[in-house]
Coordinates of N, CA and C in Angstrom, one line a residue:
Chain E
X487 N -18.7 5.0 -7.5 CA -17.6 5.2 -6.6 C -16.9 3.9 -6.3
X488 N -16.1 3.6 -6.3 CA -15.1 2.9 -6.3 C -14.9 2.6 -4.4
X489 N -15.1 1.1 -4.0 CA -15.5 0.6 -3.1 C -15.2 -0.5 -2.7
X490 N -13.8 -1.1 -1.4 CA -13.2 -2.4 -1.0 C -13.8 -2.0 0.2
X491 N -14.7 -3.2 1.0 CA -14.6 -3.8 1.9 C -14.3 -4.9 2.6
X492 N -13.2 -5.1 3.0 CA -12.5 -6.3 4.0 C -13.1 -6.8 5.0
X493 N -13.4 -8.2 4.8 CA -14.4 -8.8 6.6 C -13.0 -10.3 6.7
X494 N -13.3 -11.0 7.9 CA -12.7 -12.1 7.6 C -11.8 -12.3 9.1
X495 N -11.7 -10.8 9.3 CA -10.0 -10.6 10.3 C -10.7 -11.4 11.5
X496 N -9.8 -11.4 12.6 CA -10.3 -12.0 13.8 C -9.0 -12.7 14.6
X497 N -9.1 -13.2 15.9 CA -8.5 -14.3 16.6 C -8.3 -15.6 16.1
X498 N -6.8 -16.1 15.6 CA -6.7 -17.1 15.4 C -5.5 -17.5 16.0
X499 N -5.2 -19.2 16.7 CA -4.2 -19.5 16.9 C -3.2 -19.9 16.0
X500 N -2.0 -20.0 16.6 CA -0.2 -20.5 15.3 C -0.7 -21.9 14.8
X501 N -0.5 -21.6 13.2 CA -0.7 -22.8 12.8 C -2.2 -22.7 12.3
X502 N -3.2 -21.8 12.6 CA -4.7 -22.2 11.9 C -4.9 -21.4 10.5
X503 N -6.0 -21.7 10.2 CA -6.1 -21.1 8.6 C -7.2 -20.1 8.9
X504 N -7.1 -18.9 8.0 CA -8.0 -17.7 8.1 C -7.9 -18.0 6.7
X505 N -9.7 -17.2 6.1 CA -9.9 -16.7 4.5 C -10.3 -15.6 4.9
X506 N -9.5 -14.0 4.5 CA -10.3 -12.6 4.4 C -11.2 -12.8 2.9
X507 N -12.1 -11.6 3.1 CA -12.6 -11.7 1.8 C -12.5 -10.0 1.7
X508 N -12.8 -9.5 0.3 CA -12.6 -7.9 0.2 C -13.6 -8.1 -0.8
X509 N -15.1 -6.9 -0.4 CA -15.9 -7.0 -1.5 C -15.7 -6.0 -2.4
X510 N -15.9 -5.8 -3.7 CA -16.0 -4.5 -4.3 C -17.0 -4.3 -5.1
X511 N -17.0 -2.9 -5.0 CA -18.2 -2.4 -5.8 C -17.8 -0.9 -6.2
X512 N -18.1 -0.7 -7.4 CA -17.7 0.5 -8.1 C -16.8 0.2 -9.4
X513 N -16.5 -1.2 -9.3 CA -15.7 -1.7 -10.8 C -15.8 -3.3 -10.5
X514 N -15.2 -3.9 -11.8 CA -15.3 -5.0 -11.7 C -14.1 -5.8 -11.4
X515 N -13.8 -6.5 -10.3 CA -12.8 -7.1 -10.2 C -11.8 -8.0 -11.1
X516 N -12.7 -8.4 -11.9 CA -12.3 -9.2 -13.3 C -11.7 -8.7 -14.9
X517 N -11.8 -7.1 -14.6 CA -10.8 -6.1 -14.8 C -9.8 -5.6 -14.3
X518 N -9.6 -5.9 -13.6 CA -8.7 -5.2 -12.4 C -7.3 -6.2 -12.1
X519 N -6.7 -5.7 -11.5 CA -5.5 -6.2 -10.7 C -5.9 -5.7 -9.0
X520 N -5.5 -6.8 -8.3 CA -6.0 -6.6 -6.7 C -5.1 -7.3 -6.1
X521 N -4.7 -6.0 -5.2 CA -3.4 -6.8 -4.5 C -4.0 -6.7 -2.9
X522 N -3.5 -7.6 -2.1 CA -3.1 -7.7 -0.2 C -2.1 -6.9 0.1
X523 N -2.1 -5.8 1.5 CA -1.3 -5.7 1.7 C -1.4 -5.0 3.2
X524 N -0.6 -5.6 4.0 CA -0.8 -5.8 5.2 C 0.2 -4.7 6.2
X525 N 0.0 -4.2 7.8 CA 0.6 -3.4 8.6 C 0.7 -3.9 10.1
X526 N 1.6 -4.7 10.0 CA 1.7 -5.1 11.7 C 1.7 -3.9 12.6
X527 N 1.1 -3.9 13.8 CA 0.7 -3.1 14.7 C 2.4 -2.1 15.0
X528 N 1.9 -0.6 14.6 CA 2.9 0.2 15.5 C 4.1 -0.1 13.6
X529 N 4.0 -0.8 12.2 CA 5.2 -0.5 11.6 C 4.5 -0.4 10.5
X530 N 5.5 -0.3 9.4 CA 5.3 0.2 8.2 C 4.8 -0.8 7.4
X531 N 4.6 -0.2 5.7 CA 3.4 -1.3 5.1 C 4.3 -2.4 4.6
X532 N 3.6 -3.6 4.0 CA 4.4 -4.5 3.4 C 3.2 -5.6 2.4
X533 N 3.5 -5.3 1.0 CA 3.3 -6.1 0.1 C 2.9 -7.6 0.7
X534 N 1.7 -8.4 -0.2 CA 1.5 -9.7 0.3 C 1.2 -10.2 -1.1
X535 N 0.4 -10.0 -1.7 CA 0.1 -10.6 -2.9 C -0.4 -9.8 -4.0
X536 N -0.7 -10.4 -5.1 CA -1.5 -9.3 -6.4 C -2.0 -10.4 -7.4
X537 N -3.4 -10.2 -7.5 CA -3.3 -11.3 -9.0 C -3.5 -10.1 -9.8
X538 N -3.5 -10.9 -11.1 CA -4.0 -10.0 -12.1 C -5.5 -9.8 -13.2
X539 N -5.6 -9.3 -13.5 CA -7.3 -9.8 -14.2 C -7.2 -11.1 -15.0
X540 N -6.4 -11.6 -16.0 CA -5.7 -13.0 -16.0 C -5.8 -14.1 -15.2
X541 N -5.6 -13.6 -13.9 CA -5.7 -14.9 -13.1 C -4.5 -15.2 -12.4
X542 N -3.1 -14.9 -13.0 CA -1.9 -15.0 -12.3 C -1.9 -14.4 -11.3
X543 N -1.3 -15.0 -10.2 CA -0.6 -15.0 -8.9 C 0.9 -14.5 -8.3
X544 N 0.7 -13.4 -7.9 CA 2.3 -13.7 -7.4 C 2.4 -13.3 -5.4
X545 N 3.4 -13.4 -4.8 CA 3.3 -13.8 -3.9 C 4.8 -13.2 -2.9
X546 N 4.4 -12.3 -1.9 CA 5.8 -12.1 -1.3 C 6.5 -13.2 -0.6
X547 N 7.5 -13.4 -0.3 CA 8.2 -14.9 0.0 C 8.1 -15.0 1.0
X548 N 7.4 -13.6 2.3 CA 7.2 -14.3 3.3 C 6.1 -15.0 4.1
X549 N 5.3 -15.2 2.8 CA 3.3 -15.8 2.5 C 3.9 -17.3 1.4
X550 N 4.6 -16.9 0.6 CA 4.6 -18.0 -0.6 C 4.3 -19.5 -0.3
X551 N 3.6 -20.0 -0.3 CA 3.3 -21.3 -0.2 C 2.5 -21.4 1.0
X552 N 2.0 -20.9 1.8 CA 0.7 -20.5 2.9 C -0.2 -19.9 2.5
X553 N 0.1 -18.5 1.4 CA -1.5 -17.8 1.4 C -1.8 -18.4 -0.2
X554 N -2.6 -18.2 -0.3 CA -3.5 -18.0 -1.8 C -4.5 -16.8 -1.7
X555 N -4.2 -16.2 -2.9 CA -4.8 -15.2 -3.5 C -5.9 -15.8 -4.6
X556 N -7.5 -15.2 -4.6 CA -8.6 -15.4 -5.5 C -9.5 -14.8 -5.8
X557 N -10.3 -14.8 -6.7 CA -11.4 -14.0 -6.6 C -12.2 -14.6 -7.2
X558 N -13.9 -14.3 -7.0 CA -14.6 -14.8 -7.1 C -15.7 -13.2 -8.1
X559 N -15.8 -13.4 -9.5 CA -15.8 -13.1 -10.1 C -17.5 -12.7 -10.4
X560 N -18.0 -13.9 -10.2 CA -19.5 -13.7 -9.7 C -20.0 -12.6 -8.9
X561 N -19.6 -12.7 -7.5 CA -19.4 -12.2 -6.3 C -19.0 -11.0 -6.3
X562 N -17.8 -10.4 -7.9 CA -16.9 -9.4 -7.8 C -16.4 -9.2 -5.9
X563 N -15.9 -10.4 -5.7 CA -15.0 -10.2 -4.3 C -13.5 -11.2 -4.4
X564 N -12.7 -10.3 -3.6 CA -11.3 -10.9 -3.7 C -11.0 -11.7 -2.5
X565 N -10.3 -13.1 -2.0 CA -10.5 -13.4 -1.3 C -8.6 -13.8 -1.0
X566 N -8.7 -13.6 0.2 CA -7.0 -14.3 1.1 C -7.0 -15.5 1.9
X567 N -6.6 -16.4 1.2 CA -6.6 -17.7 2.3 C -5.8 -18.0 2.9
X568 N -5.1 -18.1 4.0 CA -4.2 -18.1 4.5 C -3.7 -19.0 6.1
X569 N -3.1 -20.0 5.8 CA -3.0 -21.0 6.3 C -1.1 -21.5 7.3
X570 N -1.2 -21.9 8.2 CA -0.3 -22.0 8.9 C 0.6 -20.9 9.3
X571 N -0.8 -20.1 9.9 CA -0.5 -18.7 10.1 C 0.7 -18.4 11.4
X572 N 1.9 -17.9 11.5 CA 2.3 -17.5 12.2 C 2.4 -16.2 13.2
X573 N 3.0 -15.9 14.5 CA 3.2 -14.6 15.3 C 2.7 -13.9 14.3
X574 N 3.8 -13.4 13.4 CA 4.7 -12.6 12.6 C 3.7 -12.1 11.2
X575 N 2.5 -13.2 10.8 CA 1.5 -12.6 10.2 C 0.9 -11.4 10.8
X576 N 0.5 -11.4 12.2 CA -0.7 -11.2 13.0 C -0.3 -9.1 12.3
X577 N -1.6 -8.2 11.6 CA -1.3 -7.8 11.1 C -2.7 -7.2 10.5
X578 N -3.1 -5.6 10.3 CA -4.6 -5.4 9.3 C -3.7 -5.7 8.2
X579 N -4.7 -6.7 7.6 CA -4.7 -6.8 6.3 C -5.8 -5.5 5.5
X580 N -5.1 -4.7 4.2 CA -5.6 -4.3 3.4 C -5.9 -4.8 2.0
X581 N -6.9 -4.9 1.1 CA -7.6 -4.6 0.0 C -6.9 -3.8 -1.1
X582 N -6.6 -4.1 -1.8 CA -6.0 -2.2 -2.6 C -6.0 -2.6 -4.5
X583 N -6.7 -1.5 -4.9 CA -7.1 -1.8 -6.4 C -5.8 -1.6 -7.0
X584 N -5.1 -2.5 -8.1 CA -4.3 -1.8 -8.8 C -4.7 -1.5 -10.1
X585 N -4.3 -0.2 -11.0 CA -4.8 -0.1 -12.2 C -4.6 -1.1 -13.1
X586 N -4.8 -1.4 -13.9 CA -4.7 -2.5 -14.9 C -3.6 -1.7 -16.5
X587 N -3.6 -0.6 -15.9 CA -3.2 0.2 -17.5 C -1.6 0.6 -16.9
X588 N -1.7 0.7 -15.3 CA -0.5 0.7 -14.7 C 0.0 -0.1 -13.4
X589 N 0.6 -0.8 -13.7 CA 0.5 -1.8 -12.5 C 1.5 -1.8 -11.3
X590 N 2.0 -0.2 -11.6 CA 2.8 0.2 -10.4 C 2.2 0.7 -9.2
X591 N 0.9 0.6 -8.6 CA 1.1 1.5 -7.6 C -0.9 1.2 -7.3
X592 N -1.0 1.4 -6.0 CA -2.5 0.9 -5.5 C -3.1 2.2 -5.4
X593 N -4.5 2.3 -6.3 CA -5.2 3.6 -6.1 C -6.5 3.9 -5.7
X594 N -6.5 2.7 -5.2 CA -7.9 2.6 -3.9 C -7.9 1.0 -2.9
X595 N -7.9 1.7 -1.3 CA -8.0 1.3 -0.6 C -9.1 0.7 0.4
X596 N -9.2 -0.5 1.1 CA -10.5 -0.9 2.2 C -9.4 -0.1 2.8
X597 N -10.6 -0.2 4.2 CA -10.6 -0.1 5.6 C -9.9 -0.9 6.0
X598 N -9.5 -2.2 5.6 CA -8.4 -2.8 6.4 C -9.0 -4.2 7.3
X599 N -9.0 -5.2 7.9 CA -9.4 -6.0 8.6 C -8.2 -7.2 9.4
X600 N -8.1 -6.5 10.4 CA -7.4 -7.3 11.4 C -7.6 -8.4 12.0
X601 N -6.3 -9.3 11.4 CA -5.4 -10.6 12.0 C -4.7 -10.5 13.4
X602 N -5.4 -11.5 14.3 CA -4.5 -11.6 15.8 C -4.2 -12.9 15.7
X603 N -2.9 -13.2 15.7 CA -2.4 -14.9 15.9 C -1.9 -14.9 17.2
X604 N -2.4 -15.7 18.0 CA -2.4 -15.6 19.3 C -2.5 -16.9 19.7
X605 N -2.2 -17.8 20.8 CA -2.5 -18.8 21.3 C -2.8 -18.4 22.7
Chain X
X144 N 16.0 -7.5 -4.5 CA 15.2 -7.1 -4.2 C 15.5 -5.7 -3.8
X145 N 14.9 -4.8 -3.9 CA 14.9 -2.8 -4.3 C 14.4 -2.6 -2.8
X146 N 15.5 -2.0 -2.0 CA 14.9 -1.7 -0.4 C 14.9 -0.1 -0.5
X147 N 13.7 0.1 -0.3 CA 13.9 1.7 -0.4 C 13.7 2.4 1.1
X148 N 14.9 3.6 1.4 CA 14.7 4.7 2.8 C 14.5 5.4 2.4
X149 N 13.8 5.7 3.5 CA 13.2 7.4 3.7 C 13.9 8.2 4.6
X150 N 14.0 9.2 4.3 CA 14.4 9.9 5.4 C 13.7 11.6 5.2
X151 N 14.2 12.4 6.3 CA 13.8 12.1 7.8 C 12.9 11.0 8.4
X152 N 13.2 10.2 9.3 CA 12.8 9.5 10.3 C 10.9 10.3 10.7
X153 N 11.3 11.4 11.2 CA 10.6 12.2 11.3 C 10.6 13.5 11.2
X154 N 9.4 14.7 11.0 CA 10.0 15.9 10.5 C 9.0 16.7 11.5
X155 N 9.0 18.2 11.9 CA 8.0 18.4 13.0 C 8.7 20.0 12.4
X156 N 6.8 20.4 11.8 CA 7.0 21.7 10.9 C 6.0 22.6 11.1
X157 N 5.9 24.0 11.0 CA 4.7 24.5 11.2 C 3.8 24.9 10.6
X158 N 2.7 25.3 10.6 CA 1.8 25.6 9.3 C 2.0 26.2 8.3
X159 N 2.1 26.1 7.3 CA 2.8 27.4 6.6 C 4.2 26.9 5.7
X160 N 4.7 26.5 6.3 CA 6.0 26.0 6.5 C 5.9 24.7 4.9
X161 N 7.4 24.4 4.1 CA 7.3 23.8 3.2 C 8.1 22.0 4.0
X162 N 7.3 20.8 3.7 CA 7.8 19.6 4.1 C 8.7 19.1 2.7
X163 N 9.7 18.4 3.1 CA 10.3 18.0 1.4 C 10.9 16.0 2.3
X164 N 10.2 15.4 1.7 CA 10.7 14.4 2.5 C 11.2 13.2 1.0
X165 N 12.4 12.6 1.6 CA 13.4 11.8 0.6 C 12.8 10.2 0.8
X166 N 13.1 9.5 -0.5 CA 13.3 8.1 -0.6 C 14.3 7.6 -1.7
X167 N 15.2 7.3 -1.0 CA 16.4 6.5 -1.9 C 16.8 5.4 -1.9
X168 N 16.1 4.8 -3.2 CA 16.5 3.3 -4.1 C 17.8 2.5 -3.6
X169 N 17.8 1.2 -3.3 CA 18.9 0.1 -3.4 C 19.2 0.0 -5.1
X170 N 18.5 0.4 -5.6 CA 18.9 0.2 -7.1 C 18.1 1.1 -7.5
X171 N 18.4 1.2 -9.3 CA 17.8 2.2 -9.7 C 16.2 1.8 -10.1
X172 N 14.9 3.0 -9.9 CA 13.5 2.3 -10.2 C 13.3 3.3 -11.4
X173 N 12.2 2.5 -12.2 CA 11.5 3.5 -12.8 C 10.6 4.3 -12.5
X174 N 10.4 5.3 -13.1 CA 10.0 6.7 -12.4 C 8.8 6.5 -12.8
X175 N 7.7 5.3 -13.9 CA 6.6 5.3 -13.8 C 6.3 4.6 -12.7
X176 N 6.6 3.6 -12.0 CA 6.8 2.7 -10.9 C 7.1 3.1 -9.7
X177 N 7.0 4.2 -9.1 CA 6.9 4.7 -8.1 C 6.1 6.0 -7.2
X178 N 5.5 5.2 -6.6 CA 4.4 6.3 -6.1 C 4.6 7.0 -4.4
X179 N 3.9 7.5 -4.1 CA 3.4 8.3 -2.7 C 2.4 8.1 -2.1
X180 N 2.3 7.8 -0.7 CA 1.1 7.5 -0.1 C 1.1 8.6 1.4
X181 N -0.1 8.8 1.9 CA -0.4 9.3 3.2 C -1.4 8.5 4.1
X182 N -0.8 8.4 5.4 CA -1.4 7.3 6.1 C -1.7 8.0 7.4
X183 N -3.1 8.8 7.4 CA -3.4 8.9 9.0 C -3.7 8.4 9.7
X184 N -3.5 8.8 11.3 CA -3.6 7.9 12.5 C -5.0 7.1 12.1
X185 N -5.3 5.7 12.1 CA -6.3 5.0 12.5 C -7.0 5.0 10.7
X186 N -5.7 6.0 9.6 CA -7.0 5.2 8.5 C -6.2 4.3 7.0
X187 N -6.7 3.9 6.4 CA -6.0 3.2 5.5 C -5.4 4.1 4.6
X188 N -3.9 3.8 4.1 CA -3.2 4.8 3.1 C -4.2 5.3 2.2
X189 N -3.3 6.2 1.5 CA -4.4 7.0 0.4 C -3.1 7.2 -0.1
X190 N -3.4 7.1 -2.2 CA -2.9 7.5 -3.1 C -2.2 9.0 -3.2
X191 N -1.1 9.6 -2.9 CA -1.3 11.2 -3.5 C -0.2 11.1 -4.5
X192 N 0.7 10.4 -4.9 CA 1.6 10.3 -6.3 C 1.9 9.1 -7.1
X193 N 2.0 9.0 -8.1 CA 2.3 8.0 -9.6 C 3.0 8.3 -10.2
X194 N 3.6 7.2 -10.8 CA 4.8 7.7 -11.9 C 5.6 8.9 -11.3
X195 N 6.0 9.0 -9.7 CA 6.9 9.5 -9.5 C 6.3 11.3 -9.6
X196 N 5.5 11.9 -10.3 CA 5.1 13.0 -10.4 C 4.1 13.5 -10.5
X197 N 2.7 12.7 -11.0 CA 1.7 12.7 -11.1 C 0.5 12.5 -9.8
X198 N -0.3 13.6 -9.5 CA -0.8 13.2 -8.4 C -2.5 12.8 -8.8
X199 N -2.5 12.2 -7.9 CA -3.6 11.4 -8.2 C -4.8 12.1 -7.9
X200 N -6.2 11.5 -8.2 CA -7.2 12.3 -8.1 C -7.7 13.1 -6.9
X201 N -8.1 14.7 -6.5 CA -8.5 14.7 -5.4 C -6.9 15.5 -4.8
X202 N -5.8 15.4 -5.4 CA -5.0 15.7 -4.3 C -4.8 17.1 -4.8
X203 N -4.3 17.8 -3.8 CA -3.9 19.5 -4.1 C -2.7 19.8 -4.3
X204 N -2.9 20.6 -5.7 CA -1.6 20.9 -6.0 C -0.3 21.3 -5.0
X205 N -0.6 21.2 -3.5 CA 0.5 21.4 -2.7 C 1.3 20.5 -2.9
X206 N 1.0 19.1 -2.9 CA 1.8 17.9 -3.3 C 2.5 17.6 -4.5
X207 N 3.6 17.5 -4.4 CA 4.4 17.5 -5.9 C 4.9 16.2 -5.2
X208 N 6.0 15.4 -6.3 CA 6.7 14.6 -6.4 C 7.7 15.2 -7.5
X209 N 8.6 14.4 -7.3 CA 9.8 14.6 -8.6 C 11.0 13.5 -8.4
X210 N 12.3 13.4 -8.9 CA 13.1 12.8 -8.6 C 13.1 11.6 -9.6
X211 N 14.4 10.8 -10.0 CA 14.1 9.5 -10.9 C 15.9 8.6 -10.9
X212 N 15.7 7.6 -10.9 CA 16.4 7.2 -10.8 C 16.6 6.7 -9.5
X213 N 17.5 6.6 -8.4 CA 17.1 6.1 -7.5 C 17.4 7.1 -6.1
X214 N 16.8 8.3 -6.4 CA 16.2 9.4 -5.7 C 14.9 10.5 -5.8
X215 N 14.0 9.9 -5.0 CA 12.9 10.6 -5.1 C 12.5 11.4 -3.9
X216 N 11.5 12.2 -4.4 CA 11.0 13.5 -3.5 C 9.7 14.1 -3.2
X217 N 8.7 13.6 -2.2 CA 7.7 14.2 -2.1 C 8.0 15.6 -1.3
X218 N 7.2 16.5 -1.8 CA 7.1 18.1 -1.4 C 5.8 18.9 -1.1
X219 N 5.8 18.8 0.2 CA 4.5 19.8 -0.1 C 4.5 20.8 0.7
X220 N 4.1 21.7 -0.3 CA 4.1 23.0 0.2 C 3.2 24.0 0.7
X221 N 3.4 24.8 2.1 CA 2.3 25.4 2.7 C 1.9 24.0 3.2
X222 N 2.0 23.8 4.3 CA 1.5 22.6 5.3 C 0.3 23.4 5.8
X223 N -0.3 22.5 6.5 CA -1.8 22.3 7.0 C -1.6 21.8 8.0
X224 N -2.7 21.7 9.1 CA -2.5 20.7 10.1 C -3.1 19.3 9.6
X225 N -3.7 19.5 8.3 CA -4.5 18.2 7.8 C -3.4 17.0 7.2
X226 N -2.3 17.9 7.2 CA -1.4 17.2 6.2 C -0.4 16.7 7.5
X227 N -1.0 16.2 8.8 CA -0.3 15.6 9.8 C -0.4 14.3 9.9
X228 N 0.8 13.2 9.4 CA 0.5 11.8 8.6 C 1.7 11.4 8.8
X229 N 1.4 10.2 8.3 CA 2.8 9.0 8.1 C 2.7 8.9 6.4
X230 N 3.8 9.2 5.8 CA 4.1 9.4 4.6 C 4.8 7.8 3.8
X231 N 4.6 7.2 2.6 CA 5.1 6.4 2.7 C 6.1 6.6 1.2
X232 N 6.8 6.3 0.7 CA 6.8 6.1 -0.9 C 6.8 4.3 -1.1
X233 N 6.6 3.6 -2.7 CA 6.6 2.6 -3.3 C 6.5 2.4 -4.0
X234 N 7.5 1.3 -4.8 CA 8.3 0.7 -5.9 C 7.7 -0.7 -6.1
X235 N 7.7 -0.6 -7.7 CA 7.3 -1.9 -8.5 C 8.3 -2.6 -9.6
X236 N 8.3 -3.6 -8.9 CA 9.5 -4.2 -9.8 C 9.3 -5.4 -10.4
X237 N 10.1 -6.2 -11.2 CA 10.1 -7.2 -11.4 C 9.4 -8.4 -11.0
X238 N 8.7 -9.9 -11.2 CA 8.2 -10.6 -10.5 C 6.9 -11.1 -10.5
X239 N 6.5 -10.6 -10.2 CA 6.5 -8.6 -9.8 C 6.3 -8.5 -8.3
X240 N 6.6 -7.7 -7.9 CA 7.6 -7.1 -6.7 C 6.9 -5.7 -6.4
X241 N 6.3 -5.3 -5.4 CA 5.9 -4.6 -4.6 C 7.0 -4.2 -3.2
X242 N 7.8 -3.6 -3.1 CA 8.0 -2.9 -1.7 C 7.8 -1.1 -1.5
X243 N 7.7 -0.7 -0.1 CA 7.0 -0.1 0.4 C 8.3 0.3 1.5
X244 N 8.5 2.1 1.2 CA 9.9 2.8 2.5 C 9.0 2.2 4.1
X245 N 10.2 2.9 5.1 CA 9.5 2.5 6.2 C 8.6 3.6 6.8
X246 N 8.7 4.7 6.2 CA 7.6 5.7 6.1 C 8.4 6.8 7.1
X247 N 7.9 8.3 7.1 CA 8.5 9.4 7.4 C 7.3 10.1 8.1
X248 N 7.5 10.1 9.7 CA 6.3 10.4 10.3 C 6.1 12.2 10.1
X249 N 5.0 12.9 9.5 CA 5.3 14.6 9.4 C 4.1 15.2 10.6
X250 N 4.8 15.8 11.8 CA 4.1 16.4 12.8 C 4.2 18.2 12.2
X251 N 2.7 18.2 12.5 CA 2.3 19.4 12.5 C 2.5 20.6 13.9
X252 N 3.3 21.6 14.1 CA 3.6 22.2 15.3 C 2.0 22.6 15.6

């Protein structure tokens, strides 16, 4: 069974750095494509990142150059680092597998693990 | 960048009753590149379409999709009270490029 869990979330002030991590189990992440993708309180979803089993990176422009996307392949866990964190991050972050044979669309989800940027 | 709406805003239907809710493309997507999601109160989205028509594992044939080019259509028919959710659709694009409608809340009477 096919299995993301997200730890990481928490209280952080404007400007600090958070790392989520997403474990998996039920496949190997080093097959896979694994994307972020996040829901500020009360709105709809929004795309954050995706690597691919390769190792490429891509990045929505409103993270580009703050977050990094990785994974730790040993571990099979995906990790979000994310740095000079703004309001406007504050937000559950989700986990979400993408197929590798189709790389349109996420077909398994975490639970999610909530970001508060707060001072 | 491909902004995609949904519409109805919201829809409020009775059991029984068939839901048909729209998402229409800023440009045109491909129809293997766009899926369906359902999002209940307090839990993480869930997969119910692919490639625009294909539903994914686990979902019931109440759920169809259809539509291509830059109008699509989730439908499901004979509602439930289980199928009381925030609906979403999402497009892959170039980039590569992930966005996500602003989602179509469906109340169950």
């Amino acid at each position: 069974e096919v299995q993301l869990v997200e730890t990481g979330g928490g209280l952080i002030q404007p400007g600090g750095s958070l790392r989520l991590s997403c474990a998996a189990s039920g496949f190997s992440v080093s097959s896979n494509y694994l994307s972020w993708v996040r829901q500020a309180p009360g709105t709809g979803l929004e795309w954050v990142s995706v690597i691919y089993s390769g190792g490429s990176a891509y990045y929505a422009d409103s993270v580009r150059g703050r977050f990094t996307i990785s994974r730790d392949d040993s571990k099979n866990t995906l990790y979000l680092q994310m740095n000079s964190l703004r309001a406007d991050d504050a937000a559950v972050y989700y986990c979400a597998r993408v197929p590798s044979t189709n790389p349109g669309y996420f077909d398994s989800w975490g639970q999610g693990t909530l970001v508060t940027v707060s001072s | 960048e491909i902004v995609l709406t949904q519409s109805p805003g919201t829809l409020s239907l009775s059991p029984g009753e068939r839901a048909t809710l729209s998402c229409r493309a800023s440009q045109s997507v491909s129809s293997s590149y766009l899926a369906w999601y359902q999002q209940k109160r307090g839990q993480a989205p869930r997969l119910l379409i692919f490639g625009a028509s294909s539903r994914a594992t686990g979902i019931p044939d109440r759920f169809s999709g259809s539509g291509s080019g830059t109008d699509f259509t989730l439908t499901i028919s004979r509602l439930e009270p289980e199928d009381s959710a925030v609906y979403y659709c999402q497009q892959y694009g170039n980039s590569p490029r992930y966005s996500f409608g602003q989602g179509t809340k469906l109340e169950i009477k």
